[in-house]
């Protein structure tokens, strides 16, 4: 897996394309914040494989990344997202969590 060639990453999505020999991989992931410590400004994320395919001789096959590949993807996302939490939506995520907590604490 060549994580250096991320197709794009945005607020909650990542696209990755790479080729090994004659096998092409087209992988789409979603990610979201899992936790955020406002005092230390540390955050964690969760990553999910959404739509992953491998193409062999022009034929599409479903593909699911291994645990090690998922760790690499998560690390690559963290390397980008954790450098600019504001841009990637930590304030919106925190506000949403607070509203959820307020709602569920009322009932």
PDB file of N, CA and C in Angstrom:
ATOM      1  N   UNK A   1       0.856  -1.176   0.000  1.00  0.00           N
ATOM      2  CA  UNK A   1       0.000   0.000   0.000  1.00  0.00           C
ATOM      3  C   UNK A   1       0.895   1.230   0.000  1.00  0.00           C
ATOM      4  N   UNK A   2       0.630   2.164  -0.895  1.00  0.00           N
ATOM      5  CA  UNK A   2       1.433   3.372  -1.002  1.00  0.00           C
ATOM      6  C   UNK A   2       0.647   4.558  -0.465  1.00  0.00           C
ATOM      7  N   UNK A   3       0.771   4.775   0.816  1.00  0.00           N
ATOM      8  CA  UNK A   3      -0.005   5.819   1.490  1.00  0.00           C
ATOM      9  C   UNK A   3       0.435   7.214   1.055  1.00  0.00           C
ATOM     10  N   UNK A   4       1.659   7.345   0.544  1.00  0.00           N
ATOM     11  CA  UNK A   4       2.134   8.660   0.136  1.00  0.00           C
ATOM     12  C   UNK A   4       1.293   9.249  -0.992  1.00  0.00           C
ATOM     13  N   UNK A   5       0.569   8.415  -1.718  1.00  0.00           N
ATOM     14  CA  UNK A   5      -0.194   8.895  -2.867  1.00  0.00           C
ATOM     15  C   UNK A   5      -1.689   8.954  -2.576  1.00  0.00           C
ATOM     16  N   UNK A   6      -2.047   9.640  -1.519  1.00  0.00           N
ATOM     17  CA  UNK A   6      -3.458   9.821  -1.200  1.00  0.00           C
ATOM     18  C   UNK A   6      -4.117  10.605  -2.318  1.00  0.00           C
ATOM     19  N   UNK A   7      -5.227  10.101  -2.823  1.00  0.00           N
ATOM     20  CA  UNK A   7      -5.957  10.816  -3.868  1.00  0.00           C
ATOM     21  C   UNK A   7      -6.548  12.097  -3.286  1.00  0.00           C
ATOM     22  N   UNK A   8      -7.270  11.983  -2.211  1.00  0.00           N
ATOM     23  CA  UNK A   8      -7.802  13.145  -1.516  1.00  0.00           C
ATOM     24  C   UNK A   8      -8.257  12.755  -0.125  1.00  0.00           C
ATOM     25  N   UNK A   9      -8.232  13.743   0.741  1.00  0.00           N
ATOM     26  CA  UNK A   9      -8.767  13.571   2.091  1.00  0.00           C
ATOM     27  C   UNK A   9      -9.539  14.852   2.402  1.00  0.00           C
ATOM     28  N   UNK A  10     -10.705  14.674   2.970  1.00  0.00           N
ATOM     29  CA  UNK A  10     -11.481  15.845   3.365  1.00  0.00           C
ATOM     30  C   UNK A  10     -12.120  15.557   4.708  1.00  0.00           C
ATOM     31  N   UNK A  11     -13.092  16.362   5.056  1.00  0.00           N
ATOM     32  CA  UNK A  11     -13.752  16.172   6.346  1.00  0.00           C
ATOM     33  C   UNK A  11     -14.584  14.897   6.308  1.00  0.00           C
ATOM     34  N   UNK A  12     -13.989  13.810   6.666  1.00  0.00           N
ATOM     35  CA  UNK A  12     -14.621  12.507   6.854  1.00  0.00           C
ATOM     36  C   UNK A  12     -14.453  11.515   5.717  1.00  0.00           C
ATOM     37  N   UNK A  13     -13.672  11.818   4.691  1.00  0.00           N
ATOM     38  CA  UNK A  13     -13.478  10.869   3.595  1.00  0.00           C
ATOM     39  C   UNK A  13     -12.024  10.834   3.146  1.00  0.00           C
ATOM     40  N   UNK A  14     -11.645   9.689   2.608  1.00  0.00           N
ATOM     41  CA  UNK A  14     -10.306   9.509   2.062  1.00  0.00           C
ATOM     42  C   UNK A  14     -10.400   8.574   0.870  1.00  0.00           C
ATOM     43  N   UNK A  15      -9.703   8.926  -0.200  1.00  0.00           N
ATOM     44  CA  UNK A  15      -9.639   8.080  -1.380  1.00  0.00           C
ATOM     45  C   UNK A  15      -8.180   7.711  -1.617  1.00  0.00           C
ATOM     46  N   UNK A  16      -7.955   6.454  -1.942  1.00  0.00           N
ATOM     47  CA  UNK A  16      -6.596   5.976  -2.157  1.00  0.00           C
ATOM     48  C   UNK A  16      -6.583   5.068  -3.370  1.00  0.00           C
ATOM     49  N   UNK A  17      -5.655   5.320  -4.269  1.00  0.00           N
ATOM     50  CA  UNK A  17      -5.501   4.480  -5.458  1.00  0.00           C
ATOM     51  C   UNK A  17      -4.033   4.092  -5.558  1.00  0.00           C
ATOM     52  N   UNK A  18      -3.773   2.816  -5.795  1.00  0.00           N
ATOM     53  CA  UNK A  18      -2.405   2.388  -6.038  1.00  0.00           C
ATOM     54  C   UNK A  18      -2.415   1.113  -6.863  1.00  0.00           C
ATOM     55  N   UNK A  19      -1.249   0.780  -7.395  1.00  0.00           N
ATOM     56  CA  UNK A  19      -1.121  -0.372  -8.272  1.00  0.00           C
ATOM     57  C   UNK A  19       0.082  -1.192  -7.841  1.00  0.00           C
ATOM     58  N   UNK A  20      -0.119  -2.503  -7.751  1.00  0.00           N
ATOM     59  CA  UNK A  20       0.964  -3.429  -7.468  1.00  0.00           C
ATOM     60  C   UNK A  20       0.988  -4.428  -8.612  1.00  0.00           C
ATOM     61  N   UNK A  21       2.106  -4.457  -9.318  1.00  0.00           N
ATOM     62  CA  UNK A  21       2.210  -5.262 -10.534  1.00  0.00           C
ATOM     63  C   UNK A  21       1.053  -4.876 -11.456  1.00  0.00           C
ATOM     64  N   UNK A  22       0.179  -5.809 -11.784  1.00  0.00           N
ATOM     65  CA  UNK A  22      -0.951  -5.501 -12.673  1.00  0.00           C
ATOM     66  C   UNK A  22      -2.277  -5.453 -11.931  1.00  0.00           C
ATOM     67  N   UNK A  23      -2.211  -5.367 -10.603  1.00  0.00           N
ATOM     68  CA  UNK A  23      -3.430  -5.291  -9.796  1.00  0.00           C
ATOM     69  C   UNK A  23      -3.615  -3.849  -9.325  1.00  0.00           C
ATOM     70  N   UNK A  24      -4.780  -3.299  -9.629  1.00  0.00           N
ATOM     71  CA  UNK A  24      -5.104  -1.934  -9.221  1.00  0.00           C
ATOM     72  C   UNK A  24      -6.020  -1.970  -8.007  1.00  0.00           C
ATOM     73  N   UNK A  25      -5.785  -1.074  -7.080  1.00  0.00           N
ATOM     74  CA  UNK A  25      -6.597  -0.968  -5.876  1.00  0.00           C
ATOM     75  C   UNK A  25      -7.225   0.418  -5.840  1.00  0.00           C
ATOM     76  N   UNK A  26      -8.523   0.461  -5.641  1.00  0.00           N
ATOM     77  CA  UNK A  26      -9.275   1.701  -5.533  1.00  0.00           C
ATOM     78  C   UNK A  26     -10.035   1.614  -4.201  1.00  0.00           C
ATOM     79  N   UNK A  27      -9.593   2.400  -3.236  1.00  0.00           N
ATOM     80  CA  UNK A  27     -10.100   2.259  -1.868  1.00  0.00           C
ATOM     81  C   UNK A  27     -10.707   3.571  -1.375  1.00  0.00           C
ATOM     82  N   UNK A  28     -11.866   3.471  -0.768  1.00  0.00           N
ATOM     83  CA  UNK A  28     -12.530   4.624  -0.179  1.00  0.00           C
ATOM     84  C   UNK A  28     -12.779   4.332   1.298  1.00  0.00           C
ATOM     85  N   UNK A  29     -12.437   5.301   2.115  1.00  0.00           N
ATOM     86  CA  UNK A  29     -12.595   5.176   3.557  1.00  0.00           C
ATOM     87  C   UNK A  29     -13.367   6.374   4.086  1.00  0.00           C
ATOM     88  N   UNK A  30     -14.035   6.169   5.200  1.00  0.00           N
ATOM     89  CA  UNK A  30     -14.608   7.292   5.928  1.00  0.00           C
ATOM     90  C   UNK A  30     -13.930   7.325   7.291  1.00  0.00           C
ATOM     91  N   UNK A  31     -13.888   8.473   7.880  1.00  0.00           N
ATOM     92  CA  UNK A  31     -13.286   8.616   9.204  1.00  0.00           C
ATOM     93  C   UNK A  31     -14.109   9.623   9.996  1.00  0.00           C
ATOM     94  N   UNK A  32     -13.987   9.523  11.304  1.00  0.00           N
ATOM     95  CA  UNK A  32     -14.666  10.471  12.183  1.00  0.00           C
ATOM     96  C   UNK A  32     -13.872  10.601  13.464  1.00  0.00           C
ATOM     97  N   UNK A  33     -14.074  11.700  14.135  1.00  0.00           N
ATOM     98  CA  UNK A  33     -13.428  11.867  15.428  1.00  0.00           C
ATOM     99  C   UNK A  33     -14.045  10.892  16.411  1.00  0.00           C
ATOM    100  N   UNK A  34     -13.210  10.318  17.265  1.00  0.00           N
ATOM    101  CA  UNK A  34     -13.689   9.390  18.288  1.00  0.00           C
ATOM    102  C   UNK A  34     -13.652  10.039  19.669  1.00  0.00           C
ATOM    103  N   UNK A  35     -12.662  10.898  19.872  1.00  0.00           N
ATOM    104  CA  UNK A  35     -12.564  11.595  21.156  1.00  0.00           C
ATOM    105  C   UNK A  35     -11.756  12.871  20.965  1.00  0.00           C
ATOM    106  N   UNK A  36     -11.932  13.770  21.922  1.00  0.00           N
ATOM    107  CA  UNK A  36     -11.195  15.029  21.877  1.00  0.00           C
ATOM    108  C   UNK A  36     -11.049  15.551  23.297  1.00  0.00           C
ATOM    109  N   UNK A  37      -9.831  15.818  23.691  1.00  0.00           N
ATOM    110  CA  UNK A  37      -9.547  16.418  24.989  1.00  0.00           C
ATOM    111  C   UNK A  37      -9.293  17.890  24.747  1.00  0.00           C
ATOM    112  N   UNK A  38     -10.223  18.737  25.165  1.00  0.00           N
ATOM    113  CA  UNK A  38     -10.107  20.168  24.884  1.00  0.00           C
ATOM    114  C   UNK A  38      -8.963  20.822  25.648  1.00  0.00           C
ATOM    115  N   UNK A  39      -8.597  20.265  26.783  1.00  0.00           N
ATOM    116  CA  UNK A  39      -7.501  20.849  27.559  1.00  0.00           C
ATOM    117  C   UNK A  39      -6.158  20.635  26.881  1.00  0.00           C
ATOM    118  N   UNK A  40      -5.934  19.446  26.369  1.00  0.00           N
ATOM    119  CA  UNK A  40      -4.645  19.136  25.732  1.00  0.00           C
ATOM    120  C   UNK A  40      -4.697  19.272  24.216  1.00  0.00           C
ATOM    121  N   UNK A  41      -5.912  19.451  23.667  1.00  0.00           N
ATOM    122  CA  UNK A  41      -6.134  19.522  22.219  1.00  0.00           C
ATOM    123  C   UNK A  41      -5.716  18.234  21.508  1.00  0.00           C
ATOM    124  N   UNK A  42      -5.787  17.116  22.204  1.00  0.00           N
ATOM    125  CA  UNK A  42      -5.509  15.824  21.589  1.00  0.00           C
ATOM    126  C   UNK A  42      -6.820  15.207  21.127  1.00  0.00           C
ATOM    127  N   UNK A  43      -6.761  14.530  19.995  1.00  0.00           N
ATOM    128  CA  UNK A  43      -7.953  13.895  19.442  1.00  0.00           C
ATOM    129  C   UNK A  43      -7.585  12.513  18.909  1.00  0.00           C
ATOM    130  N   UNK A  44      -8.599  11.667  18.812  1.00  0.00           N
ATOM    131  CA  UNK A  44      -8.420  10.360  18.178  1.00  0.00           C
ATOM    132  C   UNK A  44      -9.499  10.229  17.111  1.00  0.00           C
ATOM    133  N   UNK A  45      -9.230   9.355  16.153  1.00  0.00           N
ATOM    134  CA  UNK A  45     -10.193   9.137  15.075  1.00  0.00           C
ATOM    135  C   UNK A  45     -10.467   7.651  14.917  1.00  0.00           C
ATOM    136  N   UNK A  46     -11.609   7.349  14.328  1.00  0.00           N
ATOM    137  CA  UNK A  46     -11.950   5.996  13.896  1.00  0.00           C
ATOM    138  C   UNK A  46     -12.006   6.012  12.375  1.00  0.00           C
ATOM    139  N   UNK A  47     -11.593   4.906  11.760  1.00  0.00           N
ATOM    140  CA  UNK A  47     -11.557   4.800  10.296  1.00  0.00           C
ATOM    141  C   UNK A  47     -12.347   3.576   9.873  1.00  0.00           C
ATOM    142  N   UNK A  48     -13.111   3.726   8.803  1.00  0.00           N
ATOM    143  CA  UNK A  48     -13.938   2.640   8.286  1.00  0.00           C
ATOM    144  C   UNK A  48     -13.675   2.460   6.787  1.00  0.00           C
ATOM    145  N   UNK A  49     -13.487   1.224   6.353  1.00  0.00           N
ATOM    146  CA  UNK A  49     -13.382   0.923   4.921  1.00  0.00           C
ATOM    147  C   UNK A  49     -14.793   0.949   4.353  1.00  0.00           C
ATOM    148  N   UNK A  50     -15.010   1.753   3.327  1.00  0.00           N
ATOM    149  CA  UNK A  50     -16.357   1.914   2.767  1.00  0.00           C
ATOM    150  C   UNK A  50     -16.543   1.144   1.465  1.00  0.00           C
ATOM    151  N   UNK A  51     -15.773   1.480   0.482  1.00  0.00           N
ATOM    152  CA  UNK A  51     -15.929   0.891  -0.844  1.00  0.00           C
ATOM    153  C   UNK A  51     -14.539   0.584  -1.378  1.00  0.00           C
ATOM    154  N   UNK A  52     -14.134  -0.659  -1.283  1.00  0.00           N
ATOM    155  CA  UNK A  52     -12.785  -1.041  -1.670  1.00  0.00           C
ATOM    156  C   UNK A  52     -12.841  -2.109  -2.755  1.00  0.00           C
ATOM    157  N   UNK A  53     -12.060  -1.873  -3.800  1.00  0.00           N
ATOM    158  CA  UNK A  53     -12.056  -2.794  -4.940  1.00  0.00           C
ATOM    159  C   UNK A  53     -10.626  -3.074  -5.366  1.00  0.00           C
ATOM    160  N   UNK A  54     -10.436  -4.249  -5.913  1.00  0.00           N
ATOM    161  CA  UNK A  54      -9.183  -4.523  -6.610  1.00  0.00           C
ATOM    162  C   UNK A  54      -9.537  -4.989  -8.015  1.00  0.00           C
ATOM    163  N   UNK A  55      -8.776  -4.509  -8.968  1.00  0.00           N
ATOM    164  CA  UNK A  55      -9.017  -4.819 -10.363  1.00  0.00           C
ATOM    165  C   UNK A  55      -7.890  -5.701 -10.868  1.00  0.00           C
ATOM    166  N   UNK A  56      -8.255  -6.892 -11.311  1.00  0.00           N
ATOM    167  CA  UNK A  56      -7.285  -7.844 -11.850  1.00  0.00           C
ATOM    168  C   UNK A  56      -7.694  -8.158 -13.279  1.00  0.00           C
ATOM    169  N   UNK A  57      -6.818  -7.845 -14.230  1.00  0.00           N
ATOM    170  CA  UNK A  57      -7.098  -8.080 -15.651  1.00  0.00           C
ATOM    171  C   UNK A  57      -8.430  -7.459 -16.079  1.00  0.00           C
ATOM    172  N   UNK A  58      -8.716  -6.266 -15.577  1.00  0.00           N
ATOM    173  CA  UNK A  58      -9.926  -5.560 -15.975  1.00  0.00           C
ATOM    174  C   UNK A  58     -11.198  -6.029 -15.302  1.00  0.00           C
ATOM    175  N   UNK A  59     -11.089  -6.949 -14.350  1.00  0.00           N
ATOM    176  CA  UNK A  59     -12.259  -7.463 -13.636  1.00  0.00           C
ATOM    177  C   UNK A  59     -12.215  -6.953 -12.191  1.00  0.00           C
ATOM    178  N   UNK A  60     -13.334  -6.381 -11.756  1.00  0.00           N
ATOM    179  CA  UNK A  60     -13.435  -5.833 -10.408  1.00  0.00           C
ATOM    180  C   UNK A  60     -13.744  -6.937  -9.397  1.00  0.00           C
ATOM    181  N   UNK A  61     -13.003  -6.909  -8.295  1.00  0.00           N
ATOM    182  CA  UNK A  61     -13.237  -7.849  -7.196  1.00  0.00           C
ATOM    183  C   UNK A  61     -13.373  -7.051  -5.902  1.00  0.00           C
ATOM    184  N   UNK A  62     -14.286  -7.453  -5.027  1.00  0.00           N
ATOM    185  CA  UNK A  62     -14.366  -6.780  -3.723  1.00  0.00           C
ATOM    186  C   UNK A  62     -13.050  -6.988  -2.981  1.00  0.00           C
ATOM    187  N   UNK A  63     -12.715  -6.024  -2.168  1.00  0.00           N
ATOM    188  CA  UNK A  63     -11.454  -6.091  -1.428  1.00  0.00           C
ATOM    189  C   UNK A  63     -11.676  -5.491  -0.056  1.00  0.00           C
ATOM    190  N   UNK A  64     -11.106  -6.112   0.958  1.00  0.00           N
ATOM    191  CA  UNK A  64     -11.140  -5.515   2.286  1.00  0.00           C
ATOM    192  C   UNK A  64      -9.715  -5.464   2.815  1.00  0.00           C
ATOM    193  N   UNK A  65      -9.256  -4.282   3.193  1.00  0.00           N
ATOM    194  CA  UNK A  65      -7.880  -4.136   3.670  1.00  0.00           C
ATOM    195  C   UNK A  65      -7.609  -4.972   4.921  1.00  0.00           C
ATOM    196  N   UNK A  66      -6.381  -5.419   5.039  1.00  0.00           N
ATOM    197  CA  UNK A  66      -5.968  -6.171   6.223  1.00  0.00           C
ATOM    198  C   UNK A  66      -5.894  -5.229   7.429  1.00  0.00           C
ATOM    199  N   UNK A  67      -5.726  -5.792   8.595  1.00  0.00           N
ATOM    200  CA  UNK A  67      -5.595  -4.985   9.818  1.00  0.00           C
ATOM    201  C   UNK A  67      -4.396  -4.053   9.700  1.00  0.00           C
ATOM    202  N   UNK A  68      -3.295  -4.574   9.181  1.00  0.00           N
ATOM    203  CA  UNK A  68      -2.093  -3.751   9.026  1.00  0.00           C
ATOM    204  C   UNK A  68      -2.338  -2.605   8.037  1.00  0.00           C
ATOM    205  N   UNK A  69      -3.027  -2.878   6.947  1.00  0.00           N
ATOM    206  CA  UNK A  69      -3.358  -1.819   5.987  1.00  0.00           C
ATOM    207  C   UNK A  69      -4.268  -0.772   6.619  1.00  0.00           C
ATOM    208  N   UNK A  70      -5.226  -1.216   7.418  1.00  0.00           N
ATOM    209  CA  UNK A  70      -6.111  -0.265   8.095  1.00  0.00           C
ATOM    210  C   UNK A  70      -5.312   0.611   9.066  1.00  0.00           C
ATOM    211  N   UNK A  71      -4.334   0.032   9.737  1.00  0.00           N
ATOM    212  CA  UNK A  71      -3.476   0.829  10.637  1.00  0.00           C
ATOM    213  C   UNK A  71      -2.705   1.880   9.851  1.00  0.00           C
ATOM    214  N   UNK A  72      -2.199   1.498   8.689  1.00  0.00           N
ATOM    215  CA  UNK A  72      -1.472   2.443   7.843  1.00  0.00           C
ATOM    216  C   UNK A  72      -2.383   3.578   7.397  1.00  0.00           C
ATOM    217  N   UNK A  73      -3.588   3.250   6.989  1.00  0.00           N
ATOM    218  CA  UNK A  73      -4.541   4.267   6.548  1.00  0.00           C
ATOM    219  C   UNK A  73      -4.883   5.195   7.702  1.00  0.00           C
ATOM    220  N   UNK A  74      -5.154   4.618   8.866  1.00  0.00           N
ATOM    221  CA  UNK A  74      -5.484   5.440  10.036  1.00  0.00           C
ATOM    222  C   UNK A  74      -4.330   6.374  10.371  1.00  0.00           C
ATOM    223  N   UNK A  75      -3.115   5.858  10.337  1.00  0.00           N
ATOM    224  CA  UNK A  75      -1.951   6.693  10.635  1.00  0.00           C
ATOM    225  C   UNK A  75      -1.803   7.812   9.618  1.00  0.00           C
ATOM    226  N   UNK A  76      -2.026   7.515   8.350  1.00  0.00           N
ATOM    227  CA  UNK A  76      -1.928   8.529   7.301  1.00  0.00           C
ATOM    228  C   UNK A  76      -2.976   9.622   7.507  1.00  0.00           C
ATOM    229  N   UNK A  77      -4.191   9.226   7.867  1.00  0.00           N
ATOM    230  CA  UNK A  77      -5.247  10.216   8.121  1.00  0.00           C
ATOM    231  C   UNK A  77      -4.886  11.053   9.342  1.00  0.00           C
ATOM    232  N   UNK A  78      -4.442  10.394  10.404  1.00  0.00           N
ATOM    233  CA  UNK A  78      -4.055  11.129  11.616  1.00  0.00           C
ATOM    234  C   UNK A  78      -2.929  12.119  11.320  1.00  0.00           C
ATOM    235  N   UNK A  79      -1.962  11.728  10.499  1.00  0.00           N
ATOM    236  CA  UNK A  79      -0.845  12.616  10.171  1.00  0.00           C
ATOM    237  C   UNK A  79      -1.331  13.912   9.539  1.00  0.00           C
ATOM    238  N   UNK A  80      -2.424  13.849   8.804  1.00  0.00           N
ATOM    239  CA  UNK A  80      -2.977  15.038   8.157  1.00  0.00           C
ATOM    240  C   UNK A  80      -3.958  15.752   9.080  1.00  0.00           C
ATOM    241  N   UNK A  81      -4.944  15.029   9.580  1.00  0.00           N
ATOM    242  CA  UNK A  81      -6.055  15.630  10.330  1.00  0.00           C
ATOM    243  C   UNK A  81      -5.604  16.234  11.657  1.00  0.00           C
ATOM    244  N   UNK A  82      -4.757  15.545  12.383  1.00  0.00           N
ATOM    245  CA  UNK A  82      -4.378  16.014  13.712  1.00  0.00           C
ATOM    246  C   UNK A  82      -3.482  17.253  13.669  1.00  0.00           C
ATOM    247  N   UNK A  83      -3.000  17.602  12.481  1.00  0.00           N
ATOM    248  CA  UNK A  83      -2.213  18.826  12.330  1.00  0.00           C
ATOM    249  C   UNK A  83      -3.089  20.069  12.237  1.00  0.00           C
ATOM    250  N   UNK A  84      -4.355  19.895  11.876  1.00  0.00           N
ATOM    251  CA  UNK A  84      -5.269  21.030  11.722  1.00  0.00           C
ATOM    252  C   UNK A  84      -6.688  20.610  12.113  1.00  0.00           C
ATOM    253  N   UNK A  85      -6.889  20.423  13.413  1.00  0.00           N
ATOM    254  CA  UNK A  85      -8.179  19.953  13.921  1.00  0.00           C
ATOM    255  C   UNK A  85      -9.332  20.883  13.545  1.00  0.00           C
ATOM    256  N   UNK A  86      -9.091  22.162  13.571  1.00  0.00           N
ATOM    257  CA  UNK A  86     -10.149  23.127  13.262  1.00  0.00           C
ATOM    258  C   UNK A  86     -10.626  22.945  11.824  1.00  0.00           C
ATOM    259  N   UNK A  87      -9.702  22.884  10.888  1.00  0.00           N
ATOM    260  CA  UNK A  87     -10.065  22.734   9.474  1.00  0.00           C
ATOM    261  C   UNK A  87     -10.871  21.465   9.249  1.00  0.00           C
ATOM    262  N   UNK A  88     -10.496  20.384   9.919  1.00  0.00           N
ATOM    263  CA  UNK A  88     -11.167  19.109   9.712  1.00  0.00           C
ATOM    264  C   UNK A  88     -12.408  18.916  10.582  1.00  0.00           C
ATOM    265  N   UNK A  89     -12.851  19.965  11.262  1.00  0.00           N
ATOM    266  CA  UNK A  89     -14.170  19.966  11.875  1.00  0.00           C
ATOM    267  C   UNK A  89     -14.277  19.552  13.324  1.00  0.00           C
ATOM    268  N   UNK A  90     -13.215  19.717  14.102  1.00  0.00           N
ATOM    269  CA  UNK A  90     -13.302  19.307  15.507  1.00  0.00           C
ATOM    270  C   UNK A  90     -14.311  20.154  16.277  1.00  0.00           C
ATOM    271  N   UNK A  91     -14.432  21.439  15.943  1.00  0.00           N
ATOM    272  CA  UNK A  91     -15.403  22.283  16.666  1.00  0.00           C
ATOM    273  C   UNK A  91     -16.828  21.816  16.422  1.00  0.00           C
ATOM    274  N   UNK A  92     -17.140  21.499  15.182  1.00  0.00           N
ATOM    275  CA  UNK A  92     -18.478  21.006  14.860  1.00  0.00           C
ATOM    276  C   UNK A  92     -18.743  19.674  15.550  1.00  0.00           C
ATOM    277  N   UNK A  93     -17.728  18.797  15.563  1.00  0.00           N
ATOM    278  CA  UNK A  93     -17.871  17.484  16.195  1.00  0.00           C
ATOM    279  C   UNK A  93     -18.109  17.657  17.697  1.00  0.00           C
ATOM    280  N   UNK A  94     -17.327  18.524  18.328  1.00  0.00           N
ATOM    281  CA  UNK A  94     -17.467  18.759  19.774  1.00  0.00           C
ATOM    282  C   UNK A  94     -18.840  19.332  20.098  1.00  0.00           C
ATOM    283  N   UNK A  95     -19.282  20.291  19.297  1.00  0.00           N
ATOM    284  CA  UNK A  95     -20.598  20.887  19.513  1.00  0.00           C
ATOM    285  C   UNK A  95     -21.701  19.839  19.363  1.00  0.00           C
ATOM    286  N   UNK A  96     -21.590  18.999  18.357  1.00  0.00           N
ATOM    287  CA  UNK A  96     -22.579  17.947  18.141  1.00  0.00           C
ATOM    288  C   UNK A  96     -22.608  16.983  19.322  1.00  0.00           C
ATOM    289  N   UNK A  97     -21.436  16.624  19.822  1.00  0.00           N
ATOM    290  CA  UNK A  97     -21.365  15.724  20.981  1.00  0.00           C
ATOM    291  C   UNK A  97     -22.014  16.355  22.215  1.00  0.00           C
ATOM    292  N   UNK A  98     -21.764  17.636  22.414  1.00  0.00           N
ATOM    293  CA  UNK A  98     -22.349  18.325  23.566  1.00  0.00           C
ATOM    294  C   UNK A  98     -23.872  18.373  23.450  1.00  0.00           C
ATOM    295  N   UNK A  99     -24.366  18.629  22.256  1.00  0.00           N
ATOM    296  CA  UNK A  99     -25.821  18.646  22.052  1.00  0.00           C
ATOM    297  C   UNK A  99     -26.413  17.256  22.295  1.00  0.00           C
ATOM    298  N   UNK A 100     -25.730  16.219  21.798  1.00  0.00           N
ATOM    299  CA  UNK A 100     -26.192  14.847  22.047  1.00  0.00           C
ATOM    300  C   UNK A 100     -26.215  14.547  23.534  1.00  0.00           C
ATOM    301  N   UNK A 101     -25.153  14.917  24.239  1.00  0.00           N
ATOM    302  CA  UNK A 101     -25.083  14.667  25.682  1.00  0.00           C
ATOM    303  C   UNK A 101     -26.204  15.400  26.411  1.00  0.00           C
ATOM    304  N   UNK A 102     -26.439  16.668  26.030  1.00  0.00           N
ATOM    305  CA  UNK A 102     -27.513  17.441  26.660  1.00  0.00           C
ATOM    306  C   UNK A 102     -28.862  16.772  26.424  1.00  0.00           C
ATOM    307  N   UNK A 103     -29.112  16.343  25.202  1.00  0.00           N
ATOM    308  CA  UNK A 103     -30.383  15.702  24.860  1.00  0.00           C
ATOM    309  C   UNK A 103     -30.588  14.429  25.667  1.00  0.00           C
ATOM    310  N   UNK A 104     -29.576  13.567  25.675  1.00  0.00           N
ATOM    311  CA  UNK A 104     -29.738  12.279  26.367  1.00  0.00           C
ATOM    312  C   UNK A 104     -29.733  12.426  27.879  1.00  0.00           C
ATOM    313  N   UNK A 105     -29.122  13.473  28.403  1.00  0.00           N
ATOM    314  CA  UNK A 105     -29.146  13.704  29.846  1.00  0.00           C
ATOM    315  C   UNK A 105     -30.499  14.225  30.320  1.00  0.00           C
ATOM    316  N   UNK A 106     -31.250  14.839  29.410  1.00  0.00           N
ATOM    317  CA  UNK A 106     -32.586  15.313  29.760  1.00  0.00           C
ATOM    318  C   UNK A 106     -33.567  14.176  29.962  1.00  0.00           C
ATOM    319  N   UNK A 107     -33.342  13.064  29.263  1.00  0.00           N
ATOM    320  CA  UNK A 107     -34.299  11.962  29.308  1.00  0.00           C
ATOM    321  C   UNK A 107     -33.744  10.833  30.034  1.00  0.00           C
TER     322      UNK A 107
END
